[in-house]
């Protein structure tokens, strides 16, 4: 069984004087069979400078430890560039895993995309 | 100099140049240029020609085939038969299949055979034969064309070799995975006086090393330590992390014997070792067993791991929550949580990785179709008071029930204290 995951870039209205974020929506199941692929797709969308990334996980069905590793890798990468990774629409089961592993303290998590966009950091 | 035939305005037919010997200058030049006399075409065709009598004796052979085989014409014509040119295997095939089919059908095409050259070389060829008949339908002789199939054979052999190599690689990989996996787990758990232990280990793929691990070992005269965990990711990278985890925890246990400091030491090791380019994390639950009357006190510390499940002698089943412990290796100054469990006679403690609770189990009735902690709790409740072996045997059955739904690796470690001795009357036994 191979999990299927899709990554879609969402159009974002300009946030005026703020840093305009890249918004990527993840759909499907994420596990060790496709985690590497997703990581490459995410990084392919990221410019190599200070940046703001929002991952919309509303349509993410399942995410195992390989998927969490991808999130951590992206988080670290953004941190090193003084950027920000925001997770929105975290499904309940994944939220429990975040709570169990204390990742809810590490990641910036917002309930919806609208919340995340309101809080774009200053450029 | 004309090589075209479109000049003969006096010719009644514009396209009659296929008629030989009509004497037109342009046609002669064209013909000469192509050197396509039937004789030359026969002798030096890009394939071998062979005519044999009905008894197989060679009657005619072209220069191309003689060249390939390294024979002089007089060595073959009237002296040898077609099957003499074949290898032993080819001769058998010719006798049992080729010749009878040819006789029956009047022709046979595209048969792969091997010829043996004068110097013993083997020449892979494709052979097509037809029977030439006389006007009244009587068979007269056999005409055979022979194509050099060296390139094709080489190609096929290359394909075969590549396939064999791939299969061998895969076998080698699986052996390596099995060996590596074995080195990451204790071959068998040591005997702990007054304690029963049992384990379950499921590997999702034979091609990849699992990221699940466990261990149980003695740290002092009467104290024992154990751990069970799950490295984020799998494969070779996860295996090297698992190895580091195992040795770090064993060393830390020997040094300190406190589950919390074991986790802290491990966190530092993982954070330093894998910080930048290839960060690695794990969830792990660590325990230390200290004898306590008729059972043990179990000090537990967890770093982001699912809670242990206690199946009491009284039939009570409860998760021992260890929320608030961080994923190990994530932050330099991580925080972990501890709890203490009393394991008395008839109690069983179950540690597991999320491969168990995350298995696809549509029948479990959870919203997302995964087995889930609730189902595990219900299963344990239904099991009643049990033993380490009893719990593992029953769980193995559950895992089998998942079938293809068990997509991830899963590890379970069960610890139990044997129930109190049966009373002399034999009552009180379950």
Coordinates of C-alpha atoms in Angstrom, one line a residue:
Chain A
X1 CA 0.0 0.0 0.0
X2 CA 1.4 3.3 -1.0
X3 CA 0.1 6.5 0.4
X4 CA -0.9 9.4 -1.9
X5 CA -0.2 13.0 -1.0
X6 CA -0.6 16.2 -3.0
X7 CA 0.8 19.6 -2.5
X8 CA -1.0 22.6 -4.0
X9 CA 0.1 26.2 -3.9
X10 CA -2.7 28.5 -3.0
X11 CA -3.0 32.1 -4.3
X12 CA -2.5 34.6 -1.6
X13 CA -3.6 38.3 -1.7
X14 CA -0.7 40.7 -1.1
X15 CA -0.4 41.5 2.6
X16 CA 0.5 45.1 2.0
X17 CA 3.7 46.1 3.8
X18 CA 4.0 42.6 5.3
X19 CA 6.0 39.7 4.1
X20 CA 3.7 37.8 1.7
X21 CA 3.7 34.2 2.7
X22 CA 3.7 31.1 0.5
X23 CA 0.7 29.0 1.2
X24 CA 0.8 25.3 0.5
X25 CA -2.1 22.9 1.0
X26 CA -1.4 19.3 1.7
X27 CA -4.0 16.7 0.8
X28 CA -3.9 13.0 1.3
X29 CA -1.9 10.6 3.5
X30 CA 1.7 11.2 4.4
X31 CA 3.9 8.3 5.5
X32 CA 7.4 6.8 4.9
X33 CA 6.5 5.9 1.3
X34 CA 6.1 9.5 0.2
X35 CA 7.6 11.7 2.9
X36 CA 10.8 12.3 1.0
X37 CA 8.9 13.3 -2.1
X38 CA 6.7 15.8 -0.2
X39 CA 9.8 17.3 1.4
X40 CA 11.3 17.9 -2.0
X41 CA 8.1 19.4 -3.3
X42 CA 7.9 21.8 -0.3
X43 CA 11.5 22.9 -0.7
X44 CA 11.0 23.4 -4.4
X45 CA 8.5 26.0 -3.6
X46 CA 10.7 27.9 -1.1
X47 CA 13.0 30.8 -2.1
X48 CA 16.3 30.6 -0.4
X49 CA 15.9 33.8 1.7
X50 CA 13.8 34.9 4.7
X51 CA 10.4 33.7 4.1
X52 CA 7.0 33.0 5.6
X53 CA 5.4 29.6 4.9
X54 CA 1.9 28.5 5.8
X55 CA 1.1 24.8 5.5
X56 CA -2.6 24.2 5.3
X57 CA -3.2 20.7 6.7
X58 CA -7.0 20.6 6.7
X59 CA -7.1 17.9 4.0
X60 CA -4.3 15.8 5.5
X61 CA -5.7 12.4 6.3
X62 CA -2.9 10.6 8.0
X63 CA 0.7 11.6 9.0
X64 CA 3.2 9.2 10.5
X65 CA 6.5 9.8 12.1
X66 CA 8.2 10.2 8.7
X67 CA 5.7 13.0 7.9
X68 CA 6.5 14.7 11.2
X69 CA 10.1 14.5 10.4
X70 CA 9.4 16.5 7.2
X71 CA 7.6 19.1 9.2
X72 CA 10.5 19.4 11.6
X73 CA 13.0 19.6 8.7
X74 CA 11.0 22.4 7.1
X75 CA 10.6 24.1 10.5
X76 CA 14.4 24.0 11.2
X77 CA 15.1 25.3 7.7
X78 CA 12.8 28.2 8.1
X79 CA 14.2 29.0 11.5
X80 CA 17.7 29.1 10.3
X81 CA 16.6 31.8 7.8
X82 CA 14.7 33.8 10.4
X83 CA 11.5 32.8 8.6
X84 CA 8.4 31.3 10.0
X85 CA 6.5 28.1 9.4
X86 CA 2.8 28.2 10.4
X87 CA 0.6 25.1 10.4
X88 CA -3.1 25.6 10.0
X89 CA -6.0 23.2 10.0
X90 CA -4.1 20.5 11.9
X91 CA -6.4 17.4 12.0
X92 CA -7.4 16.3 15.5
X93 CA -5.4 13.0 15.5
X94 CA -2.2 14.9 14.4
X95 CA -3.0 17.5 17.0
X96 CA -3.0 14.7 19.7
X97 CA 0.4 13.5 18.4
X98 CA 1.7 17.0 18.5
X99 CA 0.5 17.2 22.1
X100 CA 2.0 13.9 23.0
X101 CA 5.4 14.8 21.6
X102 CA 5.2 18.5 22.7
X103 CA 5.5 19.6 19.1
X104 CA 2.6 21.9 19.8
X105 CA 5.1 24.0 21.8
X106 CA 7.6 24.0 19.0
X107 CA 5.4 24.6 15.9
X108 CA 3.4 27.8 15.4
X109 CA -0.1 26.5 15.0
X110 CA -3.2 28.5 14.0
X111 CA -6.7 27.3 13.6
X112 CA -7.3 28.6 10.1
X113 CA -5.6 30.2 7.1
X114 CA -7.2 33.5 7.8
X115 CA -5.7 33.6 11.3
X116 CA -2.3 32.8 9.9
X117 CA -2.4 35.5 7.2
X118 CA -3.5 38.2 9.7
X119 CA -0.3 37.5 11.6
X120 CA 2.3 37.7 8.8
X121 CA 5.6 39.0 10.3
X122 CA 6.9 42.4 9.3
X123 CA 9.4 42.3 6.4
Chain B
X1 CA 26.5 11.3 -65.2
X2 CA 22.9 10.3 -64.8
X3 CA 21.7 7.9 -62.2
X4 CA 18.1 8.8 -62.8
X5 CA 16.0 7.1 -65.5
X6 CA 13.7 10.1 -66.2
X7 CA 15.6 11.2 -69.4
X8 CA 14.3 8.8 -72.0
X9 CA 11.7 11.1 -73.7
X10 CA 11.7 8.6 -76.7
X11 CA 10.6 5.7 -74.5
X12 CA 6.9 4.9 -74.8
X13 CA 6.5 4.0 -71.2
X14 CA 8.1 6.2 -68.6
X15 CA 8.6 3.5 -65.9
X16 CA 9.8 0.4 -67.8
X17 CA 13.3 0.5 -66.3
X18 CA 12.7 -2.7 -64.3
X19 CA 13.0 -4.7 -67.5
X20 CA 16.6 -6.0 -67.6
X21 CA 18.9 -6.0 -70.6
X22 CA 17.2 -3.4 -72.7
X23 CA 20.5 -1.7 -73.4
X24 CA 19.7 1.9 -72.3
X25 CA 22.9 3.6 -71.1
X26 CA 21.3 5.0 -67.9
X27 CA 19.8 1.7 -66.9
X28 CA 23.1 -0.1 -67.4
X29 CA 24.9 2.4 -65.2
X30 CA 22.2 2.2 -62.6
X31 CA 22.4 -1.6 -62.6
X32 CA 26.2 -1.6 -62.5
X33 CA 26.2 0.8 -59.6
X34 CA 23.9 -1.4 -57.6
X35 CA 25.9 -4.6 -58.6
X36 CA 22.7 -6.5 -58.1
X37 CA 23.2 -9.4 -60.3
X38 CA 21.1 -12.3 -58.8
X39 CA 24.3 -14.3 -58.4
X40 CA 26.1 -11.6 -56.4
X41 CA 23.0 -10.9 -54.4
X42 CA 22.8 -14.6 -53.5
X43 CA 26.5 -15.0 -52.6
X44 CA 27.0 -11.8 -50.7
X45 CA 23.6 -11.2 -49.2
X46 CA 23.5 -9.8 -45.7
X47 CA 22.2 -13.2 -44.5
X48 CA 23.2 -16.8 -45.0
X49 CA 21.6 -19.0 -47.6
X50 CA 21.5 -22.7 -47.5
X51 CA 19.8 -25.2 -49.8
X52 CA 19.6 -28.8 -48.6
X53 CA 18.2 -32.0 -50.1
X54 CA 15.3 -33.7 -48.3
X55 CA 17.7 -35.9 -46.4
X56 CA 19.4 -32.8 -45.0
X57 CA 22.5 -32.9 -47.2
X58 CA 23.8 -29.5 -48.1
X59 CA 23.4 -28.8 -51.8
X60 CA 24.2 -25.1 -52.0
X61 CA 25.5 -22.5 -49.6
X62 CA 26.3 -18.8 -50.1
X63 CA 29.6 -17.0 -49.4
X64 CA 28.2 -15.1 -46.5
X65 CA 27.4 -18.2 -44.5
X66 CA 30.7 -19.8 -45.4
X67 CA 32.5 -16.7 -44.2
X68 CA 30.6 -16.7 -40.8
X69 CA 31.3 -20.4 -40.3
X70 CA 34.9 -20.4 -41.6
X71 CA 34.3 -23.3 -44.0
X72 CA 35.3 -23.8 -47.7
X73 CA 32.4 -24.6 -50.0
X74 CA 33.7 -28.0 -50.8
X75 CA 33.9 -29.0 -47.1
X76 CA 30.1 -28.6 -46.9
X77 CA 28.4 -29.2 -50.2
X78 CA 27.6 -32.9 -50.7
X79 CA 29.5 -33.8 -47.5
X80 CA 27.6 -32.3 -44.6
X81 CA 24.0 -31.9 -43.6
X82 CA 22.4 -28.9 -42.0
X83 CA 22.2 -30.5 -38.6
X84 CA 26.0 -31.1 -38.7
X85 CA 26.4 -27.3 -38.4
X86 CA 24.3 -27.2 -35.2
X87 CA 25.4 -27.5 -31.6
X88 CA 24.4 -30.6 -29.8
X89 CA 21.3 -28.9 -28.2
X90 CA 20.4 -27.4 -31.6
X91 CA 20.7 -30.8 -33.3
X92 CA 18.3 -32.3 -30.8
X93 CA 15.8 -29.4 -31.3
X94 CA 16.2 -29.7 -35.0
X95 CA 15.4 -33.4 -35.0
X96 CA 12.5 -33.3 -32.6
X97 CA 10.8 -30.0 -33.5
X98 CA 12.3 -28.1 -36.4
X99 CA 12.3 -30.9 -39.0
X100 CA 8.9 -32.4 -38.2
X101 CA 7.2 -29.0 -38.2
X102 CA 8.9 -28.0 -41.4
X103 CA 7.7 -31.3 -43.0
X104 CA 4.2 -30.8 -41.7
X105 CA 3.8 -27.1 -42.5
X106 CA 6.1 -26.7 -45.5
X107 CA 7.8 -23.8 -43.7
X108 CA 9.1 -22.7 -40.3
X109 CA 10.3 -19.3 -39.3
X110 CA 12.3 -17.3 -36.8
X111 CA 13.7 -20.2 -34.9
X112 CA 16.7 -19.3 -32.6
X113 CA 19.5 -21.9 -32.9
X114 CA 23.2 -21.9 -32.5
X115 CA 25.6 -22.9 -35.3
X116 CA 29.0 -24.2 -34.6
X117 CA 31.8 -22.7 -36.7
X118 CA 34.8 -24.6 -38.1
X119 CA 36.9 -23.3 -35.2
X120 CA 34.3 -24.3 -32.6
X121 CA 32.9 -20.9 -32.1
X122 CA 29.2 -20.7 -31.4
X123 CA 27.1 -18.4 -33.6
X124 CA 23.6 -17.6 -32.4
X125 CA 21.3 -17.3 -35.4
X126 CA 17.6 -17.0 -36.4
X127 CA 16.7 -19.7 -39.0
X128 CA 13.8 -19.7 -41.5
X129 CA 13.2 -22.6 -43.8
X130 CA 10.8 -23.4 -46.6
X131 CA 10.3 -26.5 -48.7
X132 CA 10.6 -25.9 -52.4
X133 CA 8.1 -28.1 -54.3
X134 CA 8.0 -29.1 -58.0
X135 CA 5.2 -28.1 -60.3
X136 CA 3.1 -31.1 -59.2
X137 CA 3.6 -30.3 -55.5
X138 CA 6.3 -32.8 -54.8
X139 CA 8.9 -31.6 -52.2
X140 CA 12.3 -31.1 -53.9
X141 CA 14.6 -29.3 -51.5
X142 CA 14.7 -27.1 -48.4
X143 CA 15.7 -23.4 -48.7
X144 CA 17.0 -21.9 -45.5
X145 CA 17.9 -18.3 -44.6
X146 CA 20.1 -17.7 -41.6
X147 CA 20.3 -14.4 -39.8
X148 CA 23.1 -13.5 -37.4
X149 CA 21.5 -13.1 -34.0
X150 CA 24.7 -12.3 -32.0
X151 CA 23.5 -8.7 -31.2
X152 CA 20.1 -9.9 -30.3
X153 CA 21.4 -12.7 -28.2
X154 CA 23.8 -10.4 -26.5
X155 CA 20.9 -8.0 -25.8
X156 CA 18.8 -10.8 -24.3
X157 CA 21.7 -12.1 -22.2
X158 CA 22.3 -8.5 -21.0
X159 CA 18.6 -8.3 -20.0
X160 CA 18.8 -11.7 -18.2
X161 CA 22.1 -10.8 -16.5
X162 CA 20.6 -7.4 -15.4
X163 CA 17.6 -9.2 -14.0
X164 CA 19.6 -11.8 -12.2
X165 CA 21.8 -9.1 -10.8
X166 CA 18.7 -7.1 -9.6
X167 CA 17.3 -10.2 -8.0
X168 CA 20.6 -10.9 -6.3
X169 CA 20.9 -7.3 -5.1
X170 CA 17.4 -7.6 -3.6
X171 CA 18.3 -10.8 -1.9
X172 CA 21.5 -9.3 -0.6
X173 CA 19.6 -6.2 0.6
X174 CA 17.0 -8.3 2.4
X175 CA 19.8 -10.3 4.1
X176 CA 21.5 -7.1 5.1
X177 CA 18.3 -5.7 6.4
X178 CA 17.6 -8.8 8.4
X179 CA 21.1 -8.9 9.8
X180 CA 21.1 -5.2 10.6
X181 CA 17.7 -5.5 12.2
X182 CA 18.9 -8.3 14.4
X183 CA 21.8 -6.3 15.6
X184 CA 19.4 -3.5 16.7
X185 CA 17.3 -5.8 18.9
X186 CA 18.3 -8.2 21.7
X187 CA 18.3 -11.8 20.3
X188 CA 16.3 -12.7 23.4
X189 CA 15.4 -10.9 26.6
X190 CA 17.3 -11.8 29.7
X191 CA 15.6 -13.7 32.5
X192 CA 14.6 -11.3 35.3
X193 CA 13.8 -13.1 38.5
X194 CA 10.1 -12.7 39.4
X195 CA 9.2 -11.2 36.1
X196 CA 7.7 -12.6 32.9
X197 CA 8.6 -10.8 29.6
X198 CA 7.3 -11.2 26.0
X199 CA 7.8 -9.2 22.8
X200 CA 6.2 -8.8 19.5
X201 CA 7.9 -7.2 16.5
X202 CA 6.4 -6.6 13.1
X203 CA 8.4 -5.3 10.2
X204 CA 6.3 -3.7 7.5
X205 CA 8.9 -4.2 4.7
X206 CA 11.7 -6.7 4.2
X207 CA 13.5 -4.1 2.2
X208 CA 13.8 -1.5 4.9
X209 CA 15.1 -1.5 8.4
X210 CA 12.4 -0.7 10.9
X211 CA 12.7 2.4 13.1
X212 CA 11.1 0.6 16.1
X213 CA 13.3 -0.7 18.9
X214 CA 13.3 -2.1 22.4
X215 CA 15.7 -3.6 24.9
X216 CA 15.8 -5.0 28.5
X217 CA 19.0 -5.3 30.5
X218 CA 20.5 -5.6 34.0
X219 CA 21.9 -2.4 35.5
X220 CA 22.8 -3.6 39.0
X221 CA 22.5 -6.7 41.1
X222 CA 18.7 -6.4 41.4
X223 CA 17.7 -3.6 39.1
X224 CA 16.8 -3.8 35.4
X225 CA 16.2 -1.2 32.8
X226 CA 14.1 -1.4 29.6
X227 CA 13.1 0.9 26.8
X228 CA 10.9 0.9 23.7
X229 CA 10.8 3.5 21.0
X230 CA 10.4 4.6 17.5
X231 CA 12.8 6.6 15.3
X232 CA 11.2 9.1 13.0
X233 CA 11.6 7.6 9.5
X234 CA 13.1 4.3 8.5
X235 CA 15.8 2.7 6.4
X236 CA 19.6 2.9 6.8
X237 CA 19.5 6.4 8.4
X238 CA 17.0 5.2 11.0
X239 CA 19.1 2.1 11.7
X240 CA 22.2 4.1 12.5
X241 CA 20.2 6.3 14.8
X242 CA 18.7 3.2 16.5
X243 CA 22.1 1.9 17.1
X244 CA 23.2 5.2 18.7
X245 CA 20.1 5.3 20.8
X246 CA 20.6 1.7 22.1
X247 CA 24.2 2.3 23.1
X248 CA 23.5 5.7 24.6
X249 CA 20.6 4.5 26.7
X250 CA 22.6 1.4 27.9
X251 CA 25.6 3.5 28.8
X252 CA 23.4 6.1 30.6
X253 CA 21.6 3.4 32.5
X254 CA 24.8 1.9 33.8
X255 CA 26.0 5.3 34.8
X256 CA 22.9 6.6 36.5
X257 CA 20.1 4.1 36.6
X258 CA 17.5 6.9 36.5
X259 CA 15.0 6.9 33.5
X260 CA 14.8 10.7 33.4
X261 CA 18.6 11.2 33.2
X262 CA 18.8 8.3 30.6
X263 CA 16.4 10.3 28.4
X264 CA 18.2 13.6 28.9
X265 CA 21.5 12.0 28.0
X266 CA 19.9 10.5 24.9
X267 CA 18.4 13.9 23.9
X268 CA 21.8 15.6 24.1
X269 CA 23.4 12.8 22.0
X270 CA 20.7 13.0 19.3
X271 CA 20.6 16.7 19.3
X272 CA 24.4 17.1 18.9
X273 CA 24.9 14.2 16.5
X274 CA 22.1 15.0 14.0
X275 CA 21.5 18.7 14.4
X276 CA 21.8 20.3 11.1
X277 CA 21.8 18.4 7.8
X278 CA 19.9 15.3 8.7
X279 CA 18.0 15.8 11.9
X280 CA 16.8 12.7 13.7
X281 CA 14.2 12.3 16.4
X282 CA 12.7 9.5 18.3
X283 CA 9.9 8.9 20.8
X284 CA 10.9 6.5 23.6
X285 CA 9.6 5.2 26.9
X286 CA 12.3 4.2 29.4
X287 CA 11.8 2.3 32.6
X288 CA 13.7 1.0 35.5
X289 CA 12.5 -2.0 37.5
X290 CA 13.3 -2.2 41.2
X291 CA 12.2 -5.3 43.2
X292 CA 9.5 -4.3 45.8
X293 CA 8.0 -7.0 48.0
X294 CA 6.1 -9.5 45.8
X295 CA 6.5 -7.3 42.7
X296 CA 8.4 -4.4 41.2
X297 CA 8.3 -0.6 41.2
X298 CA 8.6 0.6 37.7
X299 CA 9.9 4.2 37.2
X300 CA 9.0 5.4 33.8
X301 CA 10.1 8.4 31.7
X302 CA 8.7 9.2 28.3
X303 CA 9.8 11.4 25.5
X304 CA 6.8 11.9 23.3
X305 CA 5.8 8.3 23.3
X306 CA 2.3 6.8 23.5
X307 CA 1.3 6.0 27.1
X308 CA 2.0 2.5 28.6
X309 CA -1.0 0.4 29.3
X310 CA -1.4 -1.3 32.7
X311 CA -3.6 -4.5 32.8
X312 CA -4.3 -5.0 36.5
X313 CA -4.7 -8.3 38.3
X314 CA -8.2 -7.0 39.2
X315 CA -9.2 -6.6 35.6
X316 CA -8.8 -2.8 35.6
X317 CA -7.1 -1.4 32.5
X318 CA -5.5 2.0 32.5
X319 CA -3.2 4.1 30.4
X320 CA -0.3 5.5 32.4
X321 CA -0.2 8.9 31.0
X322 CA 3.2 10.5 30.4
X323 CA 2.0 13.6 28.5
X324 CA 4.3 16.6 28.2
X325 CA 7.5 14.6 27.3
X326 CA 9.1 16.0 24.2
X327 CA 10.1 14.3 21.1
X328 CA 13.7 13.2 21.9
X329 CA 16.5 15.1 19.9
X330 CA 14.2 18.0 19.0
X331 CA 15.5 20.7 21.4
X332 CA 18.7 21.2 23.3
X333 CA 17.0 21.5 26.6
X334 CA 14.1 19.2 26.2
X335 CA 11.6 18.3 29.0
X336 CA 10.5 14.8 29.7
X337 CA 7.8 13.4 32.0
X338 CA 8.0 10.6 34.6
X339 CA 5.6 8.4 36.3
X340 CA 5.8 5.4 38.6
X341 CA 3.9 2.2 38.3
X342 CA 3.6 -0.6 40.9
X343 CA 3.7 -4.0 39.2
X344 CA 2.2 -6.5 41.6
X345 CA 1.3 -10.2 41.1
X346 CA -1.1 -10.7 38.2
X347 CA -0.3 -7.2 36.7
X348 CA 0.9 -6.8 33.1
X349 CA 2.5 -3.6 31.7
X350 CA 2.3 -3.1 27.9
X351 CA 4.6 -0.8 26.0
X352 CA 4.0 -0.4 22.3
X353 CA 4.8 1.8 19.3
X354 CA 2.2 3.7 17.3
X355 CA 2.5 1.2 14.4
X356 CA -0.1 -0.8 16.6
X357 CA -2.5 2.1 17.2
X358 CA -2.1 3.6 13.8
X359 CA -2.8 0.4 11.9
X360 CA -5.6 0.7 9.3
X361 CA -8.6 -1.1 11.0
X362 CA -11.9 0.1 9.4
X363 CA -13.8 -2.3 11.7
X364 CA -12.6 -0.5 14.9
X365 CA -15.2 2.3 14.3
X366 CA -12.8 5.2 14.7
X367 CA -13.4 8.3 12.6
X368 CA -10.2 7.9 10.6
X369 CA -10.3 4.1 10.3
X370 CA -7.2 3.6 12.4
X371 CA -7.1 1.1 15.3
X372 CA -6.6 3.8 18.0
X373 CA -5.9 3.8 21.7
X374 CA -9.6 3.4 22.6
X375 CA -9.7 0.1 20.7
X376 CA -6.5 -1.1 22.4
X377 CA -8.0 -0.2 25.8
X378 CA -11.2 -2.1 24.9
X379 CA -9.2 -5.1 23.7
X380 CA -7.1 -5.2 26.9
X381 CA -10.3 -4.9 29.0
X382 CA -11.8 -7.9 27.1
X383 CA -8.6 -9.8 27.7
X384 CA -9.0 -9.7 31.5
X385 CA -6.1 -10.3 33.9
X386 CA -3.4 -11.9 31.8
X387 CA 0.4 -12.5 31.6
X388 CA 3.1 -11.1 29.4
X389 CA 2.9 -14.1 27.1
X390 CA -0.9 -14.1 27.1
X391 CA -1.1 -10.4 26.1
X392 CA 1.5 -10.8 23.3
X393 CA -0.2 -13.9 21.9
X394 CA -3.6 -12.1 21.9
X395 CA -2.0 -9.0 20.3
X396 CA -0.3 -11.1 17.6
X397 CA -3.8 -12.3 16.7
X398 CA -5.0 -8.6 16.5
X399 CA -2.0 -7.7 14.2
X400 CA -2.8 -10.7 12.0
X401 CA -6.4 -9.4 11.8
X402 CA -5.1 -6.1 10.4
X403 CA -3.7 -7.9 7.4
X404 CA -2.6 -5.3 4.8
X405 CA -3.8 -2.6 7.1
X406 CA -0.6 -3.0 9.2
X407 CA 1.4 -0.7 7.0
X408 CA 4.0 0.5 9.6
X409 CA 6.4 -1.4 11.8
X410 CA 5.1 -2.3 15.3
X411 CA 6.8 -3.3 18.5
X412 CA 5.3 -4.4 21.7
X413 CA 7.0 -5.2 25.0
X414 CA 5.0 -6.9 27.8
X415 CA 6.1 -7.3 31.4
X416 CA 4.2 -9.1 34.0
X417 CA 4.5 -10.5 37.5
X418 CA 3.2 -14.0 37.9
X419 CA -0.1 -14.2 39.8
X420 CA 0.0 -15.3 43.4
X421 CA 0.6 -19.0 44.1
X422 CA -2.6 -21.1 43.9
X423 CA -4.0 -21.7 47.4
X424 CA -3.8 -25.3 48.7
X425 CA -7.5 -25.9 48.1
X426 CA -6.9 -25.0 44.4
X427 CA -9.4 -22.2 44.7
X428 CA -8.8 -18.7 43.6
X429 CA -7.3 -19.7 40.3
X430 CA -8.6 -17.9 37.3

